Amino acid sequence: MQTPCSESSSLESGTPVCVAALYRFAPFEHFASLREPLLELCTREGIRGTLLLAAEGINGTIAGSHEGIARVLEHIRALPGCADVDVKLSGASVMPFHRMKVRLKREIVTMGQPGIDPLASVGTYVEPQDWNALIADPGTIVIDTRNDYEVAVGTFERAIDPKTASFRDFPEWFRAERERLLGAGTPPKVAMFCTGGIRCEKSTAFLKQEGIEEVYHLKGGILKYLETVPEEESLWRGECFVFDERVTIGHGLVEGSYGLCRACRRPVSAEDRASPLYEEGVSCPACHGERTEEQRASYRERHKQAALAAARGEEHIGAVQSGHADERTG
């Protein structure tokens, strides 16, 4: 089992690859000018992954040597408003990304709601060690703000699954379900969580804008909870989906048991792999009906070329893009 890397003891870490999931809402007036220096540094240090830059801040997940990650984090912390950037460190046995990308976006996590500003109004942060008491309270409504394929892999006890395919769908879901969830009287406490914390920054800001006052969210997200709360005390059930080649992680941030469907980028379990609808590199039970035979033929050829490249000891980059990039640290 791999243990997470640490900024304070990176050289002593047992993992060859350090993975840093990070985000920060910060006012970047000229965010486009930040791209090239950041990309050049990451390339020079051999870092791979994806970083998103927008006028509202930075978000992404990167991986590389412990020393290289430390240098990139030092650079990011020197950006305007980023001295306290939220970083979750973990380890990987192999490099979980194929390339390095720094993208310019309208939002660092896409909700599509105008006027949402987590810097101006956001829910109350709850430390991981205090989270169990909050979500175990019958007077608290617990909402998982992640997408359906993520929730299927694991979630907290008592959590409501909105069954959304995209974070953009969350506002519409909440408005449709608000009366059923909150009732007509005094609204109950609402506790929300996501992978790394960024989606909760926006979802709690959204609920505050909708007039819900008593809103809470898990500080550091599921990743921080799994890192700090002992498994025997945990109310987390299952594994946590992450947007890289590790696919899922568990308590202690160790690599999980799920594989990845190369056609749709959804997680696949051992049961999924036993299905007649599963073909490695081509389809899984979740996406088989979403693709045409022509698409599957293309995926089949891509998978063949990837296998040939691997046999030659070469790296084949041909992953299907799924549109999940905006939610990399969740």
mmCIF file of C-alpha atoms in Angstrom:
data_model
loop_
_atom_site.group_PDB
_atom_site.id
_atom_site.type_symbol
_atom_site.label_atom_id
_atom_site.label_comp_id
_atom_site.label_asym_id
_atom_site.label_seq_id
_atom_site.Cartn_x
_atom_site.Cartn_y
_atom_site.Cartn_z
ATOM 1 C CA MET A 1 0.000 0.000 0.000
ATOM 2 C CA GLN A 2 1.141 3.515 -0.801
ATOM 3 C CA THR A 3 1.166 6.242 1.808
ATOM 4 C CA PRO A 4 0.533 9.917 1.081
ATOM 5 C CA CYS A 5 3.426 12.292 0.548
ATOM 6 C CA SER A 6 4.011 15.195 2.882
ATOM 7 C CA GLU A 7 5.358 18.674 2.299
ATOM 8 C CA SER A 8 7.155 18.516 5.626
ATOM 9 C CA SER A 9 8.756 15.114 5.031
ATOM 10 C CA SER A 10 8.587 14.560 1.292
ATOM 11 C CA LEU A 11 12.020 12.953 1.060
ATOM 12 C CA GLU A 12 11.046 10.351 3.642
ATOM 13 C CA SER A 13 7.778 9.481 1.907
ATOM 14 C CA GLY A 14 7.416 5.932 0.613
ATOM 15 C CA THR A 15 5.711 6.988 -2.623
ATOM 16 C CA PRO A 16 7.653 7.651 -5.815
ATOM 17 C CA VAL A 17 5.042 10.127 -7.100
ATOM 18 C CA CYS A 18 3.535 13.007 -5.113
ATOM 19 C CA VAL A 19 0.016 14.103 -6.093
ATOM 20 C CA ALA A 20 -1.239 17.571 -5.147
ATOM 21 C CA ALA A 21 -4.921 18.474 -5.436
ATOM 22 C CA LEU A 22 -5.324 22.210 -4.955
ATOM 23 C CA TYR A 23 -7.643 25.161 -5.365
ATOM 24 C CA ARG A 24 -7.996 28.750 -4.293
ATOM 25 C CA PHE A 25 -10.629 31.367 -4.978
ATOM 26 C CA ALA A 26 -8.649 34.554 -5.522
ATOM 27 C CA PRO A 27 -9.132 37.698 -7.627
ATOM 28 C CA PHE A 28 -6.885 37.214 -10.687
ATOM 29 C CA GLU A 29 -7.348 40.442 -12.629
ATOM 30 C CA HIS A 30 -5.008 39.345 -15.445
ATOM 31 C CA PHE A 31 -5.216 35.567 -15.093
ATOM 32 C CA ALA A 32 -4.190 34.840 -18.701
ATOM 33 C CA SER A 33 -0.736 36.253 -17.989
ATOM 34 C CA LEU A 34 -0.225 33.638 -15.260
ATOM 35 C CA ARG A 35 -0.473 30.703 -17.657
ATOM 36 C CA GLU A 36 2.910 30.629 -19.413
ATOM 37 C CA PRO A 37 5.160 31.020 -16.339
ATOM 38 C CA LEU A 38 3.194 28.286 -14.559
ATOM 39 C CA LEU A 39 3.295 25.936 -17.547
ATOM 40 C CA GLU A 40 7.012 26.537 -18.083
ATOM 41 C CA LEU A 41 7.784 25.757 -14.439
ATOM 42 C CA CYS A 42 5.703 22.577 -14.420
ATOM 43 C CA THR A 43 7.324 21.403 -17.666
ATOM 44 C CA ARG A 44 10.810 22.117 -16.356
ATOM 45 C CA GLU A 45 10.096 20.180 -13.154
ATOM 46 C CA GLY A 46 8.567 17.199 -14.982
ATOM 47 C CA ILE A 47 5.140 17.851 -13.459
ATOM 48 C CA ARG A 48 2.010 16.492 -15.150
ATOM 49 C CA GLY A 49 -1.696 17.070 -14.585
ATOM 50 C CA THR A 50 -4.172 19.886 -15.188
ATOM 51 C CA LEU A 51 -4.410 23.362 -13.702
ATOM 52 C CA LEU A 52 -7.319 25.695 -14.438
ATOM 53 C CA LEU A 53 -6.964 29.473 -14.245
ATOM 54 C CA ALA A 54 -9.861 31.928 -14.227
ATOM 55 C CA ALA A 55 -10.612 35.404 -12.967
ATOM 56 C CA GLU A 56 -11.905 33.751 -9.780
ATOM 57 C CA GLY A 57 -8.762 31.710 -8.984
ATOM 58 C CA ILE A 58 -6.933 28.420 -9.579
ATOM 59 C CA ASN A 59 -7.936 24.756 -9.417
ATOM 60 C CA GLY A 60 -6.360 21.476 -10.413
ATOM 61 C CA THR A 61 -4.414 18.329 -9.653
ATOM 62 C CA ILE A 62 -0.752 17.807 -10.491
ATOM 63 C CA ALA A 63 1.766 15.047 -9.895
ATOM 64 C CA GLY A 64 5.512 14.599 -9.999
ATOM 65 C CA SER A 65 8.562 14.374 -7.779
ATOM 66 C CA HIS A 66 8.208 15.580 -4.217
ATOM 67 C CA GLU A 67 10.768 18.314 -4.845
ATOM 68 C CA GLY A 68 9.107 19.410 -8.100
ATOM 69 C CA ILE A 69 5.667 19.629 -6.506
ATOM 70 C CA ALA A 70 7.150 21.696 -3.672
ATOM 71 C CA ARG A 71 8.599 24.194 -6.189
ATOM 72 C CA VAL A 72 5.322 24.518 -8.078
ATOM 73 C CA LEU A 73 3.389 25.033 -4.835
ATOM 74 C CA GLU A 74 5.874 27.737 -3.829
ATOM 75 C CA HIS A 75 5.180 29.484 -7.146
ATOM 76 C CA ILE A 76 1.401 29.207 -6.729
ATOM 77 C CA ARG A 77 1.524 30.529 -3.168
ATOM 78 C CA ALA A 78 3.262 33.646 -4.496
ATOM 79 C CA LEU A 79 0.316 34.426 -6.807
ATOM 80 C CA PRO A 80 -2.132 37.169 -5.685
ATOM 81 C CA GLY A 81 -4.317 35.924 -2.832
ATOM 82 C CA CYS A 82 -2.874 32.387 -2.920
ATOM 83 C CA ALA A 83 -0.628 32.333 0.152
ATOM 84 C CA ASP A 84 -3.144 30.035 1.859
ATOM 85 C CA VAL A 85 -3.982 27.865 -1.170
ATOM 86 C CA ASP A 86 -5.817 24.708 -0.140
ATOM 87 C CA VAL A 87 -3.647 21.660 -0.948
ATOM 88 C CA LYS A 88 -4.318 17.955 -0.391
ATOM 89 C CA LEU A 89 -1.237 15.776 -0.840
ATOM 90 C CA SER A 90 -1.300 12.069 -1.530
ATOM 91 C CA GLY A 91 0.939 9.495 -3.150
ATOM 92 C CA ALA A 92 0.811 7.291 -6.230
ATOM 93 C CA SER A 93 2.843 4.242 -7.257
ATOM 94 C CA VAL A 94 3.063 5.467 -10.873
ATOM 95 C CA MET A 95 2.521 8.809 -12.644
ATOM 96 C CA PRO A 96 -1.285 9.262 -12.804
ATOM 97 C CA PHE A 97 -1.329 11.778 -15.693
ATOM 98 C CA HIS A 98 -0.203 11.682 -19.317
ATOM 99 C CA ARG A 99 0.650 15.353 -19.900
ATOM 100 C CA MET A 100 0.699 18.830 -18.358
ATOM 101 C CA LYS A 101 -2.044 21.323 -19.196
ATOM 102 C CA VAL A 102 -2.719 24.822 -17.900
ATOM 103 C CA ARG A 103 -6.103 25.972 -19.178
ATOM 104 C CA LEU A 104 -7.829 29.349 -19.126
ATOM 105 C CA LYS A 105 -11.496 29.075 -18.085
ATOM 106 C CA ARG A 106 -14.494 31.211 -17.193
ATOM 107 C CA GLU A 107 -14.821 29.360 -13.862
ATOM 108 C CA ILE A 108 -12.388 27.133 -11.995
ATOM 109 C CA VAL A 109 -15.315 24.842 -11.224
ATOM 110 C CA THR A 110 -18.281 25.239 -13.538
ATOM 111 C CA MET A 111 -21.647 25.952 -11.940
ATOM 112 C CA GLY A 112 -22.928 28.430 -14.502
ATOM 113 C CA GLN A 113 -24.684 30.665 -11.968
ATOM 114 C CA PRO A 114 -24.003 34.413 -12.236
ATOM 115 C CA GLY A 115 -23.175 36.330 -9.109
ATOM 116 C CA ILE A 116 -21.871 33.397 -7.050
ATOM 117 C CA ASP A 117 -18.800 34.607 -5.158
ATOM 118 C CA PRO A 118 -17.319 32.327 -2.476
ATOM 119 C CA LEU A 119 -15.006 35.167 -1.448
ATOM 120 C CA ALA A 120 -18.037 37.243 -0.430
ATOM 121 C CA SER A 121 -20.329 34.627 1.109
ATOM 122 C CA VAL A 122 -19.789 30.977 1.874
ATOM 123 C CA GLY A 123 -20.971 28.296 4.300
ATOM 124 C CA THR A 124 -19.418 27.480 7.670
ATOM 125 C CA TYR A 125 -16.331 25.265 7.459
ATOM 126 C CA VAL A 126 -16.408 22.092 9.543
ATOM 127 C CA GLU A 127 -13.140 20.362 10.445
ATOM 128 C CA PRO A 128 -12.950 16.641 9.571
ATOM 129 C CA GLN A 129 -12.813 15.642 13.243
ATOM 130 C CA ASP A 130 -16.118 17.484 13.854
ATOM 131 C CA TRP A 131 -17.903 16.264 10.726
ATOM 132 C CA ASN A 132 -19.279 13.003 12.183
ATOM 133 C CA ALA A 133 -21.234 14.777 14.911
ATOM 134 C CA LEU A 134 -22.791 17.175 12.419
ATOM 135 C CA ILE A 135 -23.947 14.620 9.857
ATOM 136 C CA ALA A 136 -25.139 12.161 12.507
ATOM 137 C CA ASP A 137 -27.509 14.832 13.898
ATOM 138 C CA PRO A 138 -31.076 13.999 12.769
ATOM 139 C CA GLY A 139 -31.661 17.740 12.376
ATOM 140 C CA THR A 140 -29.024 17.976 9.640
ATOM 141 C CA ILE A 141 -29.674 17.366 5.955
ATOM 142 C CA VAL A 142 -26.539 15.921 4.337
ATOM 143 C CA ILE A 143 -26.065 16.489 0.594
ATOM 144 C CA ASP A 144 -23.399 14.987 -1.643
ATOM 145 C CA THR A 145 -22.657 17.665 -4.261
ATOM 146 C CA ARG A 146 -20.718 15.344 -6.582
ATOM 147 C CA ASN A 147 -21.914 13.642 -9.747
ATOM 148 C CA ASP A 148 -23.803 10.357 -9.916
ATOM 149 C CA TYR A 149 -20.844 8.206 -11.039
ATOM 150 C CA GLU A 150 -18.775 9.531 -8.124
ATOM 151 C CA VAL A 151 -21.466 8.900 -5.515
ATOM 152 C CA ALA A 152 -21.908 5.337 -6.779
ATOM 153 C CA VAL A 153 -18.352 4.546 -5.682
ATOM 154 C CA GLY A 154 -18.747 5.821 -2.118
ATOM 155 C CA THR A 155 -20.382 8.447 0.083
ATOM 156 C CA PHE A 156 -21.152 9.352 3.708
ATOM 157 C CA GLU A 157 -23.868 7.727 5.769
ATOM 158 C CA ARG A 158 -27.219 9.553 5.503
ATOM 159 C CA ALA A 159 -26.074 11.546 2.466
ATOM 160 C CA ILE A 160 -28.617 12.506 -0.199
ATOM 161 C CA ASP A 161 -27.540 11.758 -3.779
ATOM 162 C CA PRO A 162 -28.848 14.449 -6.189
ATOM 163 C CA LYS A 163 -28.115 12.055 -9.099
ATOM 164 C CA THR A 164 -26.677 14.889 -11.162
ATOM 165 C CA ALA A 165 -24.580 14.184 -14.244
ATOM 166 C CA SER A 166 -22.757 17.516 -13.937
ATOM 167 C CA PHE A 167 -22.176 20.159 -11.280
ATOM 168 C CA ARG A 168 -24.070 22.553 -13.560
ATOM 169 C CA ASP A 169 -27.201 20.537 -12.721
ATOM 170 C CA PHE A 170 -26.955 21.136 -8.969
ATOM 171 C CA PRO A 171 -28.764 24.536 -8.804
ATOM 172 C CA GLU A 172 -31.734 23.233 -10.810
ATOM 173 C CA TRP A 173 -31.900 20.095 -8.646
ATOM 174 C CA PHE A 174 -31.849 22.106 -5.408
ATOM 175 C CA ARG A 175 -34.531 24.536 -6.547
ATOM 176 C CA ALA A 176 -36.769 21.649 -7.620
ATOM 177 C CA GLU A 177 -36.232 19.734 -4.353
ATOM 178 C CA ARG A 178 -35.987 22.646 -1.920
ATOM 179 C CA GLU A 179 -39.499 22.416 -0.456
ATOM 180 C CA ARG A 180 -39.301 18.653 -0.039
ATOM 181 C CA LEU A 181 -35.864 18.854 1.556
ATOM 182 C CA LEU A 182 -36.293 21.868 3.817
ATOM 183 C CA GLY A 183 -40.038 22.028 4.464
ATOM 184 C CA ALA A 184 -42.074 25.161 5.028
ATOM 185 C CA GLY A 185 -40.939 26.015 8.561
ATOM 186 C CA THR A 186 -37.552 26.951 9.917
ATOM 187 C CA PRO A 187 -34.963 25.443 7.563
ATOM 188 C CA PRO A 188 -32.844 22.656 9.063
ATOM 189 C CA LYS A 189 -29.072 22.656 8.983
ATOM 190 C CA VAL A 190 -27.635 21.737 5.586
ATOM 191 C CA ALA A 191 -24.252 20.011 5.427
ATOM 192 C CA MET A 192 -22.603 19.489 2.052
ATOM 193 C CA PHE A 193 -19.414 17.831 0.916
ATOM 194 C CA CYS A 194 -17.365 17.107 -2.201
ATOM 195 C CA THR A 195 -13.999 15.585 -3.090
ATOM 196 C CA GLY A 196 -11.589 18.399 -2.289
ATOM 197 C CA GLY A 197 -13.799 21.260 -1.157
ATOM 198 C CA ILE A 198 -14.093 23.485 -4.218
ATOM 199 C CA ARG A 199 -17.574 22.429 -5.315
ATOM 200 C CA CYS A 200 -18.781 23.012 -1.759
ATOM 201 C CA GLU A 201 -17.369 26.535 -1.814
ATOM 202 C CA LYS A 202 -19.711 27.303 -4.704
ATOM 203 C CA SER A 203 -22.667 25.197 -3.603
ATOM 204 C CA THR A 204 -22.736 26.744 -0.118
ATOM 205 C CA ALA A 205 -22.385 30.219 -1.629
ATOM 206 C CA PHE A 206 -25.293 29.327 -3.919
ATOM 207 C CA LEU A 207 -27.489 28.190 -1.003
ATOM 208 C CA LYS A 208 -26.660 31.388 0.883
ATOM 209 C CA GLN A 209 -27.751 33.350 -2.162
ATOM 210 C CA GLU A 210 -30.968 31.316 -2.157
ATOM 211 C CA GLY A 211 -31.670 32.469 1.402
ATOM 212 C CA ILE A 212 -30.462 29.406 3.356
ATOM 213 C CA GLU A 213 -28.488 30.669 6.327
ATOM 214 C CA GLU A 214 -27.377 27.604 8.276
ATOM 215 C CA VAL A 215 -25.135 25.957 5.683
ATOM 216 C CA TYR A 216 -22.023 23.909 6.478
ATOM 217 C CA HIS A 217 -19.366 22.167 4.431
ATOM 218 C CA LEU A 218 -16.537 19.743 5.087
ATOM 219 C CA LYS A 219 -13.228 21.614 5.196
ATOM 220 C CA GLY A 220 -10.725 20.010 2.850
ATOM 221 C CA GLY A 221 -13.395 17.737 1.430
ATOM 222 C CA ILE A 222 -13.506 13.960 1.433
ATOM 223 C CA LEU A 223 -9.759 13.806 0.784
ATOM 224 C CA LYS A 224 -8.913 15.556 4.052
ATOM 225 C CA TYR A 225 -11.459 13.443 5.934
ATOM 226 C CA LEU A 226 -10.014 10.172 4.614
ATOM 227 C CA GLU A 227 -6.528 11.384 5.457
ATOM 228 C CA THR A 228 -7.220 12.449 9.035
ATOM 229 C CA VAL A 229 -10.147 10.417 10.431
ATOM 230 C CA PRO A 230 -9.279 6.835 11.469
ATOM 231 C CA GLU A 231 -11.154 4.182 9.497
ATOM 232 C CA GLU A 232 -12.641 2.676 12.648
ATOM 233 C CA GLU A 233 -14.273 6.040 13.461
ATOM 234 C CA SER A 234 -15.259 6.907 9.902
ATOM 235 C CA LEU A 235 -18.787 7.409 8.566
ATOM 236 C CA TRP A 236 -17.504 7.169 4.989
ATOM 237 C CA ARG A 237 -18.647 4.094 3.088
ATOM 238 C CA GLY A 238 -16.851 2.868 -0.027
ATOM 239 C CA GLU A 239 -14.058 4.583 -1.942
ATOM 240 C CA CYS A 240 -13.564 8.106 -3.294
ATOM 241 C CA PHE A 241 -13.359 8.762 -7.033
ATOM 242 C CA VAL A 242 -10.452 10.977 -8.114
ATOM 243 C CA PHE A 243 -9.875 12.459 -11.554
ATOM 244 C CA ASP A 244 -6.638 10.709 -12.432
ATOM 245 C CA GLU A 245 -5.253 7.263 -13.211
ATOM 246 C CA ARG A 246 -5.529 6.082 -9.613
ATOM 247 C CA VAL A 247 -9.331 6.173 -10.189
ATOM 248 C CA THR A 248 -10.258 5.804 -6.502
ATOM 249 C CA ILE A 249 -8.641 6.143 -3.088
ATOM 250 C CA GLY A 250 -9.627 4.926 0.363
ATOM 251 C CA HIS A 251 -8.902 5.672 4.006
ATOM 252 C CA GLY A 252 -5.369 6.911 4.508
ATOM 253 C CA LEU A 253 -5.464 8.049 0.844
ATOM 254 C CA VAL A 254 -4.256 4.647 -0.331
ATOM 255 C CA GLU A 255 -5.027 3.680 -3.919
ATOM 256 C CA GLY A 256 -8.402 1.988 -4.348
ATOM 257 C CA SER A 257 -9.751 -1.061 -6.147
ATOM 258 C CA TYR A 258 -11.585 0.460 -9.127
ATOM 259 C CA GLY A 259 -10.424 0.549 -12.720
ATOM 260 C CA LEU A 260 -11.269 3.140 -15.365
ATOM 261 C CA CYS A 261 -13.366 2.784 -18.485
ATOM 262 C CA ARG A 262 -11.305 4.300 -21.302
ATOM 263 C CA ALA A 263 -14.421 5.104 -23.314
ATOM 264 C CA CYS A 264 -16.345 7.195 -20.776
ATOM 265 C CA ARG A 265 -13.782 7.740 -17.961
ATOM 266 C CA ARG A 266 -16.176 6.353 -15.355
ATOM 267 C CA PRO A 267 -14.980 4.019 -12.586
ATOM 268 C CA VAL A 268 -15.458 0.274 -13.113
ATOM 269 C CA SER A 269 -15.676 -2.293 -10.322
ATOM 270 C CA ALA A 270 -14.778 -5.982 -10.422
ATOM 271 C CA GLU A 271 -18.487 -6.666 -10.990
ATOM 272 C CA ASP A 272 -18.530 -4.241 -13.924
ATOM 273 C CA ARG A 273 -15.528 -5.959 -15.467
ATOM 274 C CA ALA A 274 -17.349 -9.298 -15.284
ATOM 275 C CA SER A 275 -20.274 -7.910 -17.302
ATOM 276 C CA PRO A 276 -20.685 -8.958 -20.969
ATOM 277 C CA LEU A 277 -21.001 -5.225 -21.722
ATOM 278 C CA TYR A 278 -17.468 -4.576 -20.515
ATOM 279 C CA GLU A 279 -14.621 -4.627 -23.022
ATOM 280 C CA GLU A 280 -11.304 -3.257 -21.875
ATOM 281 C CA GLY A 281 -10.561 0.059 -23.525
ATOM 282 C CA VAL A 282 -13.888 -0.009 -25.391
ATOM 283 C CA SER A 283 -16.986 -0.012 -23.155
ATOM 284 C CA CYS A 284 -18.459 -0.619 -19.715
ATOM 285 C CA PRO A 285 -22.031 -1.308 -18.478
ATOM 286 C CA ALA A 286 -22.563 2.424 -17.888
ATOM 287 C CA CYS A 287 -21.598 3.628 -21.370
ATOM 288 C CA HIS A 288 -22.248 0.682 -23.686
ATOM 289 C CA GLY A 289 -25.675 2.005 -24.639
ATOM 290 C CA GLU A 290 -24.350 5.562 -25.062
ATOM 291 C CA ARG A 291 -21.904 4.724 -27.855
ATOM 292 C CA THR A 292 -22.363 3.587 -31.452
ATOM 293 C CA GLU A 293 -20.659 0.527 -32.895
ATOM 294 C CA GLU A 294 -18.520 2.870 -34.999
ATOM 295 C CA GLN A 295 -17.306 4.608 -31.842
ATOM 296 C CA ARG A 296 -16.544 1.305 -30.170
ATOM 297 C CA ALA A 297 -14.558 0.235 -33.231
ATOM 298 C CA SER A 298 -12.505 3.417 -32.921
ATOM 299 C CA TYR A 299 -11.910 2.792 -29.219
ATOM 300 C CA ARG A 300 -10.920 -0.801 -30.020
ATOM 301 C CA GLU A 301 -8.266 0.402 -32.479
ATOM 302 C CA ARG A 302 -7.008 2.986 -29.990
ATOM 303 C CA HIS A 303 -6.725 0.294 -27.304
ATOM 304 C CA LYS A 304 -4.800 -1.933 -29.731
ATOM 305 C CA GLN A 305 -2.345 0.864 -30.497
ATOM 306 C CA ALA A 306 -1.902 1.580 -26.797
ATOM 307 C CA ALA A 307 -1.087 -2.103 -26.165
ATOM 308 C CA LEU A 308 1.445 -2.127 -29.019
ATOM 309 C CA ALA A 309 3.085 1.027 -27.658
ATOM 310 C CA ALA A 310 3.293 -0.506 -24.197
ATOM 311 C CA ALA A 311 4.905 -3.633 -25.632
ATOM 312 C CA ARG A 312 7.557 -1.411 -27.211
ATOM 313 C CA GLY A 313 8.082 0.381 -23.909
ATOM 314 C CA GLU A 314 6.598 3.595 -25.268
ATOM 315 C CA GLU A 315 3.905 5.841 -23.850
ATOM 316 C CA HIS A 316 0.712 6.050 -25.884
ATOM 317 C CA ILE A 317 -1.429 9.130 -25.245
ATOM 318 C CA GLY A 318 -4.938 8.695 -26.577
ATOM 319 C CA ALA A 319 -7.338 9.036 -23.692
ATOM 320 C CA VAL A 320 -10.894 10.047 -24.507
ATOM 321 C CA GLN A 321 -11.736 13.431 -23.004
ATOM 322 C CA SER A 322 -14.892 13.211 -20.927
ATOM 323 C CA GLY A 323 -15.546 16.832 -19.964
ATOM 324 C CA HIS A 324 -14.636 16.224 -16.328
ATOM 325 C CA ALA A 325 -11.650 18.577 -16.269
ATOM 326 C CA ASP A 326 -13.452 21.378 -14.467
ATOM 327 C CA GLU A 327 -14.077 19.158 -11.463
ATOM 328 C CA ARG A 328 -10.631 17.676 -10.979
ATOM 329 C CA THR A 329 -10.329 18.435 -7.289
ATOM 330 C CA GLY A 330 -14.044 18.374 -6.666
#
